[in-house]
Amino acid sequence: MLFKCISYFNIENFDPILSDIHCPVVIHFDTSVILESVDTLSHDDNSNVVYKSKWKNNNANVFLENLNDENIHDLVEKLENLDVNNINVETVNNVILNCNSIIKNAADKADMIVEFKPKNSRPGVRSKKCKPYFNQDCYLKRKAYRKCKNLHWRLQRAETKENLIASSREYKRTLNKQFREYQKSVIDKLKNLRKSDSKAYWSLLNKCDTKEVSMQISPSDPLKLLHYCRHFESLLRKTKQDCNLATSYD
C-alpha cells in the first residue's frame, strides 16, 4: 500500500558512523496520495497463530501414502494442455495453489503441520537489539548527526559541512565515552562477583562480547598482550606458592 506514496528513493554513500556494513537509504513519502480503505485487522487470540511445515522422518511413509494420485494426475494433464503463448499470472498462481494443496494435505495427515504463536505481537516486525552501552544520550547524538547529514546532503554548503563534522565528532565522542563506562562497570562487576558469586560471575563473563575481547588482545597491540601475559604469570606463580606451602605443612 505504501509504495504508491513513495516520491523519492535513494541509496546514499557508506558511512561507518551509521552502520558497520550497510549504506543508508533515503525514502520520501507523499502524504497527499489517497489510499484505498483497508479493513481493520481482528485482534483475536488466534490472529497471531502461524502454521508451518516441519519434516518428520518417522512419518515419511505416511506422507507418501497420502499424496493424492488423482490430484497429481489432473495437475499433470493441466500442465501438458497449457498453451505456452497464453500463460498469465493467474494461470501460474492456480498451478502453484494446486501443488501446495497436494503437499499440504499430505503433510497435515502425516502430522507435519506445526502451530505456534510468535513472541512478537506485531507479525513481520523484527525486534532491534541495541548495544548495551547505547543509551538515550547516544540516541540523541545520532539523531542530531543524521539531521546534519541530511541537511548537508541537500544544501552542500560550507556551513552545513562544518556542522556535520562537529556533530559527527560529538556523536563518536559520546559513543566512546559510553563504551568506556560500560566496560568499566562490567570489569567492576566481574571483580566483585569473582569471589562472592561464581555462578553470576561466569554468567556475566559469557555474556560479554567475545569479538570485542578478541580485538582488545589482538597481536596488533603488544602492550595489551603483555598485560594479559603478566596477569596469567602472576596467577600461575601464586598457584605454585600455594602448592609449595601446602606440601611443607604435610
PDB file of N, CA and C in Angstrom, residues 28-96:
ATOM      1  N   HIS A  28      11.336   9.296   0.589  1.00  0.00           N
ATOM      2  CA  HIS A  28      10.385  10.370   0.827  1.00  0.00           C
ATOM      3  C   HIS A  28       8.982   9.868   0.492  1.00  0.00           C
ATOM      4  N   PHE A  29       8.032  10.144   1.390  1.00  0.00           N
ATOM      5  CA  PHE A  29       6.649   9.740   1.186  1.00  0.00           C
ATOM      6  C   PHE A  29       5.789  10.966   0.896  1.00  0.00           C
ATOM      7  N   ASP A  30       4.895  10.810  -0.046  1.00  0.00           N
ATOM      8  CA  ASP A  30       3.957  11.869  -0.405  1.00  0.00           C
ATOM      9  C   ASP A  30       2.652  11.631   0.350  1.00  0.00           C
ATOM     10  N   THR A  31       2.353  12.504   1.311  1.00  0.00           N
ATOM     11  CA  THR A  31       1.161  12.321   2.147  1.00  0.00           C
ATOM     12  C   THR A  31      -0.122  12.744   1.454  1.00  0.00           C
ATOM     13  N   SER A  32      -0.015  13.354   0.283  1.00  0.00           N
ATOM     14  CA  SER A  32      -1.228  13.785  -0.416  1.00  0.00           C
ATOM     15  C   SER A  32      -1.901  12.648  -1.177  1.00  0.00           C
ATOM     16  N   VAL A  33      -1.217  11.510  -1.302  1.00  0.00           N
ATOM     17  CA  VAL A  33      -1.789  10.375  -2.027  1.00  0.00           C
ATOM     18  C   VAL A  33      -2.884   9.744  -1.178  1.00  0.00           C
ATOM     19  N   ILE A  34      -4.036   9.504  -1.783  1.00  0.00           N
ATOM     20  CA  ILE A  34      -5.174   8.903  -1.088  1.00  0.00           C
ATOM     21  C   ILE A  34      -5.137   7.398  -1.316  1.00  0.00           C
ATOM     22  N   LEU A  35      -5.073   6.664  -0.225  1.00  0.00           N
ATOM     23  CA  LEU A  35      -5.020   5.215  -0.311  1.00  0.00           C
ATOM     24  C   LEU A  35      -6.413   4.625  -0.174  1.00  0.00           C
ATOM     25  N   GLU A  36      -6.550   3.426  -0.686  1.00  0.00           N
ATOM     26  CA  GLU A  36      -7.828   2.731  -0.560  1.00  0.00           C
ATOM     27  C   GLU A  36      -8.037   2.291   0.887  1.00  0.00           C
ATOM     28  N   SER A  37      -9.294   2.255   1.280  1.00  0.00           N
ATOM     29  CA  SER A  37      -9.614   1.855   2.651  1.00  0.00           C
ATOM     30  C   SER A  37      -9.311   0.377   2.843  1.00  0.00           C
ATOM     31  N   VAL A  38      -8.780   0.064   4.000  1.00  0.00           N
ATOM     32  CA  VAL A  38      -8.418  -1.311   4.322  1.00  0.00           C
ATOM     33  C   VAL A  38      -9.178  -1.727   5.567  1.00  0.00           C
ATOM     34  N   ASP A  39      -9.713  -2.927   5.545  1.00  0.00           N
ATOM     35  CA  ASP A  39     -10.440  -3.429   6.707  1.00  0.00           C
ATOM     36  C   ASP A  39      -9.489  -3.600   7.874  1.00  0.00           C
ATOM     37  N   THR A  40      -9.950  -3.239   9.046  1.00  0.00           N
ATOM     38  CA  THR A  40      -9.114  -3.359  10.239  1.00  0.00           C
ATOM     39  C   THR A  40      -8.895  -4.821  10.574  1.00  0.00           C
ATOM     40  N   LEU A  41      -7.703  -5.118  11.051  1.00  0.00           N
ATOM     41  CA  LEU A  41      -7.364  -6.488  11.403  1.00  0.00           C
ATOM     42  C   LEU A  41      -8.022  -6.871  12.718  1.00  0.00           C
ATOM     43  N   SER A  42      -8.426  -8.097  12.816  1.00  0.00           N
ATOM     44  CA  SER A  42      -9.031  -8.579  14.058  1.00  0.00           C
ATOM     45  C   SER A  42      -7.946  -8.823  15.084  1.00  0.00           C
ATOM     46  N   HIS A  43      -8.286  -8.608  16.344  1.00  0.00           N
ATOM     47  CA  HIS A  43      -7.336  -8.781  17.433  1.00  0.00           C
ATOM     48  C   HIS A  43      -7.714  -9.983  18.289  1.00  0.00           C
ATOM     49  N   ASP A  44      -8.140 -11.048  17.632  1.00  0.00           N
ATOM     50  CA  ASP A  44      -8.481 -12.254  18.369  1.00  0.00           C
ATOM     51  C   ASP A  44      -7.218 -12.926  18.877  1.00  0.00           C
ATOM     52  N   ASP A  45      -7.414 -13.868  19.783  1.00  0.00           N
ATOM     53  CA  ASP A  45      -6.268 -14.576  20.343  1.00  0.00           C
ATOM     54  C   ASP A  45      -5.566 -15.421  19.291  1.00  0.00           C
ATOM     55  N   ASN A  46      -6.320 -15.866  18.267  1.00  0.00           N
ATOM     56  CA  ASN A  46      -5.742 -16.729  17.246  1.00  0.00           C
ATOM     57  C   ASN A  46      -5.210 -15.953  16.048  1.00  0.00           C
ATOM     58  N   SER A  47      -5.228 -14.611  16.117  1.00  0.00           N
ATOM     59  CA  SER A  47      -4.786 -13.817  14.972  1.00  0.00           C
ATOM     60  C   SER A  47      -3.290 -13.934  14.748  1.00  0.00           C
ATOM     61  N   ASN A  48      -2.527 -14.254  15.811  1.00  0.00           N
ATOM     62  CA  ASN A  48      -1.081 -14.357  15.688  1.00  0.00           C
ATOM     63  C   ASN A  48      -0.599 -15.792  15.498  1.00  0.00           C
ATOM     64  N   VAL A  49      -1.528 -16.727  15.373  1.00  0.00           N
ATOM     65  CA  VAL A  49      -1.139 -18.124  15.203  1.00  0.00           C
ATOM     66  C   VAL A  49      -0.579 -18.324  13.801  1.00  0.00           C
ATOM     67  N   VAL A  50       0.572 -18.985  13.727  1.00  0.00           N
ATOM     68  CA  VAL A  50       1.233 -19.245  12.452  1.00  0.00           C
ATOM     69  C   VAL A  50       1.383 -20.753  12.291  1.00  0.00           C
ATOM     70  N   TYR A  51       1.111 -21.235  11.084  1.00  0.00           N
ATOM     71  CA  TYR A  51       1.245 -22.658  10.785  1.00  0.00           C
ATOM     72  C   TYR A  51       2.432 -22.840   9.845  1.00  0.00           C
ATOM     73  N   LYS A  52       3.321 -23.729  10.233  1.00  0.00           N
ATOM     74  CA  LYS A  52       4.490 -24.021   9.414  1.00  0.00           C
ATOM     75  C   LYS A  52       4.673 -25.530   9.303  1.00  0.00           C
ATOM     76  N   SER A  53       5.302 -25.918   8.206  1.00  0.00           N
ATOM     77  CA  SER A  53       5.558 -27.339   7.989  1.00  0.00           C
ATOM     78  C   SER A  53       6.890 -27.738   8.607  1.00  0.00           C
ATOM     79  N   LYS A  54       6.918 -28.934   9.167  1.00  0.00           N
ATOM     80  CA  LYS A  54       8.127 -29.464   9.788  1.00  0.00           C
ATOM     81  C   LYS A  54       8.255 -30.930   9.412  1.00  0.00           C
ATOM     82  N   TRP A  55       9.346 -31.238   8.720  1.00  0.00           N
ATOM     83  CA  TRP A  55       9.532 -32.601   8.239  1.00  0.00           C
ATOM     84  C   TRP A  55       9.865 -33.543   9.388  1.00  0.00           C
ATOM     85  N   LYS A  56       9.212 -34.710   9.369  1.00  0.00           N
ATOM     86  CA  LYS A  56       9.451 -35.746  10.373  1.00  0.00           C
ATOM     87  C   LYS A  56       9.795 -37.037   9.651  1.00  0.00           C
ATOM     88  N   ASN A  57      11.007 -37.503   9.879  1.00  0.00           N
ATOM     89  CA  ASN A  57      11.466 -38.712   9.187  1.00  0.00           C
ATOM     90  C   ASN A  57      10.625 -39.936   9.540  1.00  0.00           C
ATOM     91  N   ASN A  58      10.133 -39.985  10.758  1.00  0.00           N
ATOM     92  CA  ASN A  58       9.341 -41.150  11.171  1.00  0.00           C
ATOM     93  C   ASN A  58       8.011 -41.236  10.425  1.00  0.00           C
ATOM     94  N   ASN A  59       7.498 -40.084   9.965  1.00  0.00           N
ATOM     95  CA  ASN A  59       6.206 -40.062   9.271  1.00  0.00           C
ATOM     96  C   ASN A  59       6.364 -39.925   7.759  1.00  0.00           C
ATOM     97  N   ALA A  60       7.544 -40.246   7.247  1.00  0.00           N
ATOM     98  CA  ALA A  60       7.779 -40.090   5.807  1.00  0.00           C
ATOM     99  C   ALA A  60       6.877 -41.007   4.990  1.00  0.00           C
ATOM    100  N   ASN A  61       6.709 -42.240   5.445  1.00  0.00           N
ATOM    101  CA  ASN A  61       5.853 -43.175   4.702  1.00  0.00           C
ATOM    102  C   ASN A  61       4.392 -42.729   4.716  1.00  0.00           C
ATOM    103  N   VAL A  62       3.954 -42.171   5.845  1.00  0.00           N
ATOM    104  CA  VAL A  62       2.571 -41.675   5.925  1.00  0.00           C
ATOM    105  C   VAL A  62       2.366 -40.517   4.955  1.00  0.00           C
ATOM    106  N   PHE A  63       3.373 -39.667   4.851  1.00  0.00           N
ATOM    107  CA  PHE A  63       3.289 -38.531   3.926  1.00  0.00           C
ATOM    108  C   PHE A  63       3.181 -39.011   2.481  1.00  0.00           C
ATOM    109  N   LEU A  64       4.002 -40.001   2.115  1.00  0.00           N
ATOM    110  CA  LEU A  64       3.985 -40.505   0.739  1.00  0.00           C
ATOM    111  C   LEU A  64       2.673 -41.213   0.420  1.00  0.00           C
ATOM    112  N   GLU A  65       2.123 -41.920   1.398  1.00  0.00           N
ATOM    113  CA  GLU A  65       0.870 -42.640   1.159  1.00  0.00           C
ATOM    114  C   GLU A  65      -0.315 -41.699   0.957  1.00  0.00           C
ATOM    115  N   ASN A  66      -0.251 -40.507   1.545  1.00  0.00           N
ATOM    116  CA  ASN A  66      -1.372 -39.567   1.475  1.00  0.00           C
ATOM    117  C   ASN A  66      -1.248 -38.568   0.332  1.00  0.00           C
ATOM    118  N   LEU A  67      -0.249 -38.718  -0.507  1.00  0.00           N
ATOM    119  CA  LEU A  67      -0.189 -37.894  -1.717  1.00  0.00           C
ATOM    120  C   LEU A  67      -1.255 -38.386  -2.689  1.00  0.00           C
ATOM    121  N   ASN A  68      -2.191 -37.524  -3.014  1.00  0.00           N
ATOM    122  CA  ASN A  68      -3.344 -37.908  -3.829  1.00  0.00           C
ATOM    123  C   ASN A  68      -2.924 -38.091  -5.285  1.00  0.00           C
ATOM    124  N   ASP A  69      -3.000 -39.335  -5.759  1.00  0.00           N
ATOM    125  CA  ASP A  69      -2.586 -39.627  -7.138  1.00  0.00           C
ATOM    126  C   ASP A  69      -3.518 -38.984  -8.161  1.00  0.00           C
ATOM    127  N   GLU A  70      -4.806 -38.917  -7.842  1.00  0.00           N
ATOM    128  CA  GLU A  70      -5.753 -38.324  -8.796  1.00  0.00           C
ATOM    129  C   GLU A  70      -5.477 -36.835  -8.989  1.00  0.00           C
ATOM    130  N   ASN A  71      -5.238 -36.135  -7.878  1.00  0.00           N
ATOM    131  CA  ASN A  71      -4.941 -34.704  -7.995  1.00  0.00           C
ATOM    132  C   ASN A  71      -3.630 -34.462  -8.739  1.00  0.00           C
ATOM    133  N   ILE A  72      -2.654 -35.331  -8.496  1.00  0.00           N
ATOM    134  CA  ILE A  72      -1.377 -35.189  -9.205  1.00  0.00           C
ATOM    135  C   ILE A  72      -1.569 -35.439 -10.695  1.00  0.00           C
ATOM    136  N   HIS A  73      -2.382 -36.454 -11.029  1.00  0.00           N
ATOM    137  CA  HIS A  73      -2.645 -36.759 -12.444  1.00  0.00           C
ATOM    138  C   HIS A  73      -3.381 -35.602 -13.117  1.00  0.00           C
ATOM    139  N   ASP A  74      -4.362 -35.016 -12.430  1.00  0.00           N
ATOM    140  CA  ASP A  74      -5.088 -33.875 -13.003  1.00  0.00           C
ATOM    141  C   ASP A  74      -4.168 -32.680 -13.214  1.00  0.00           C
ATOM    142  N   LEU A  75      -3.267 -32.467 -12.272  1.00  0.00           N
ATOM    143  CA  LEU A  75      -2.338 -31.345 -12.403  1.00  0.00           C
ATOM    144  C   LEU A  75      -1.387 -31.552 -13.579  1.00  0.00           C
ATOM    145  N   VAL A  76      -0.927 -32.787 -13.763  1.00  0.00           N
ATOM    146  CA  VAL A  76      -0.032 -33.080 -14.891  1.00  0.00           C
ATOM    147  C   VAL A  76      -0.754 -32.864 -16.213  1.00  0.00           C
ATOM    148  N   GLU A  77      -2.022 -33.258 -16.283  1.00  0.00           N
ATOM    149  CA  GLU A  77      -2.793 -33.050 -17.517  1.00  0.00           C
ATOM    150  C   GLU A  77      -2.967 -31.560 -17.818  1.00  0.00           C
ATOM    151  N   LYS A  78      -3.229 -30.774 -16.779  1.00  0.00           N
ATOM    152  CA  LYS A  78      -3.369 -29.326 -16.986  1.00  0.00           C
ATOM    153  C   LYS A  78      -2.071 -28.717 -17.509  1.00  0.00           C
ATOM    154  N   LEU A  79      -0.954 -29.175 -16.959  1.00  0.00           N
ATOM    155  CA  LEU A  79       0.335 -28.643 -17.411  1.00  0.00           C
ATOM    156  C   LEU A  79       0.633 -29.038 -18.852  1.00  0.00           C
ATOM    157  N   GLU A  80       0.266 -30.256 -19.211  1.00  0.00           N
ATOM    158  CA  GLU A  80       0.523 -30.706 -20.585  1.00  0.00           C
ATOM    159  C   GLU A  80      -0.374 -29.996 -21.595  1.00  0.00           C
ATOM    160  N   ASN A  81      -1.570 -29.593 -21.172  1.00  0.00           N
ATOM    161  CA  ASN A  81      -2.518 -28.951 -22.090  1.00  0.00           C
ATOM    162  C   ASN A  81      -2.417 -27.425 -22.083  1.00  0.00           C
ATOM    163  N   LEU A  82      -1.486 -26.890 -21.329  1.00  0.00           N
ATOM    164  CA  LEU A  82      -1.347 -25.433 -21.283  1.00  0.00           C
ATOM    165  C   LEU A  82      -0.813 -24.893 -22.602  1.00  0.00           C
ATOM    166  N   ASP A  83      -1.361 -23.755 -22.987  1.00  0.00           N
ATOM    167  CA  ASP A  83      -0.865 -23.062 -24.169  1.00  0.00           C
ATOM    168  C   ASP A  83       0.256 -22.113 -23.727  1.00  0.00           C
ATOM    169  N   VAL A  84       1.452 -22.380 -24.178  1.00  0.00           N
ATOM    170  CA  VAL A  84       2.610 -21.608 -23.724  1.00  0.00           C
ATOM    171  C   VAL A  84       2.477 -20.137 -24.084  1.00  0.00           C
ATOM    172  N   ASN A  85       1.817 -19.845 -25.167  1.00  0.00           N
ATOM    173  CA  ASN A  85       1.694 -18.452 -25.618  1.00  0.00           C
ATOM    174  C   ASN A  85       0.617 -17.675 -24.870  1.00  0.00           C
ATOM    175  N   ASN A  86      -0.222 -18.363 -24.103  1.00  0.00           N
ATOM    176  CA  ASN A  86      -1.329 -17.693 -23.402  1.00  0.00           C
ATOM    177  C   ASN A  86      -1.243 -17.892 -21.885  1.00  0.00           C
ATOM    178  N   ILE A  87      -0.057 -17.900 -21.363  1.00  0.00           N
ATOM    179  CA  ILE A  87       0.125 -18.062 -19.915  1.00  0.00           C
ATOM    180  C   ILE A  87       0.196 -16.684 -19.260  1.00  0.00           C
ATOM    181  N   ASN A  88      -0.586 -16.502 -18.207  1.00  0.00           N
ATOM    182  CA  ASN A  88      -0.573 -15.246 -17.468  1.00  0.00           C
ATOM    183  C   ASN A  88      -0.330 -15.521 -15.986  1.00  0.00           C
ATOM    184  N   VAL A  89      -0.401 -14.471 -15.201  1.00  0.00           N
ATOM    185  CA  VAL A  89      -0.128 -14.599 -13.767  1.00  0.00           C
ATOM    186  C   VAL A  89      -1.171 -15.470 -13.078  1.00  0.00           C
ATOM    187  N   GLU A  90      -2.409 -15.343 -13.482  1.00  0.00           N
ATOM    188  CA  GLU A  90      -3.473 -16.132 -12.863  1.00  0.00           C
ATOM    189  C   GLU A  90      -3.271 -17.624 -13.102  1.00  0.00           C
ATOM    190  N   THR A  91      -2.827 -17.979 -14.294  1.00  0.00           N
ATOM    191  CA  THR A  91      -2.576 -19.391 -14.596  1.00  0.00           C
ATOM    192  C   THR A  91      -1.460 -19.952 -13.727  1.00  0.00           C
ATOM    193  N   VAL A  92      -0.390 -19.191 -13.581  1.00  0.00           N
ATOM    194  CA  VAL A  92       0.735 -19.635 -12.747  1.00  0.00           C
ATOM    195  C   VAL A  92       0.302 -19.769 -11.289  1.00  0.00           C
ATOM    196  N   ASN A  93      -0.483 -18.814 -10.807  1.00  0.00           N
ATOM    197  CA  ASN A  93      -0.951 -18.876  -9.417  1.00  0.00           C
ATOM    198  C   ASN A  93      -1.830 -20.098  -9.170  1.00  0.00           C
ATOM    199  N   ASN A  94      -2.666 -20.436 -10.134  1.00  0.00           N
ATOM    200  CA  ASN A  94      -3.527 -21.615  -9.973  1.00  0.00           C
ATOM    201  C   ASN A  94      -2.712 -22.901  -9.900  1.00  0.00           C
ATOM    202  N   VAL A  95      -1.682 -22.989 -10.723  1.00  0.00           N
ATOM    203  CA  VAL A  95      -0.822 -24.179 -10.694  1.00  0.00           C
ATOM    204  C   VAL A  95      -0.108 -24.289  -9.349  1.00  0.00           C
ATOM    205  N   ILE A  96       0.380 -23.161  -8.851  1.00  0.00           N
ATOM    206  CA  ILE A  96       1.082 -23.165  -7.563  1.00  0.00           C
ATOM    207  C   ILE A  96       0.134 -23.552  -6.432  1.00  0.00           C
TER     208      ILE A  96
END
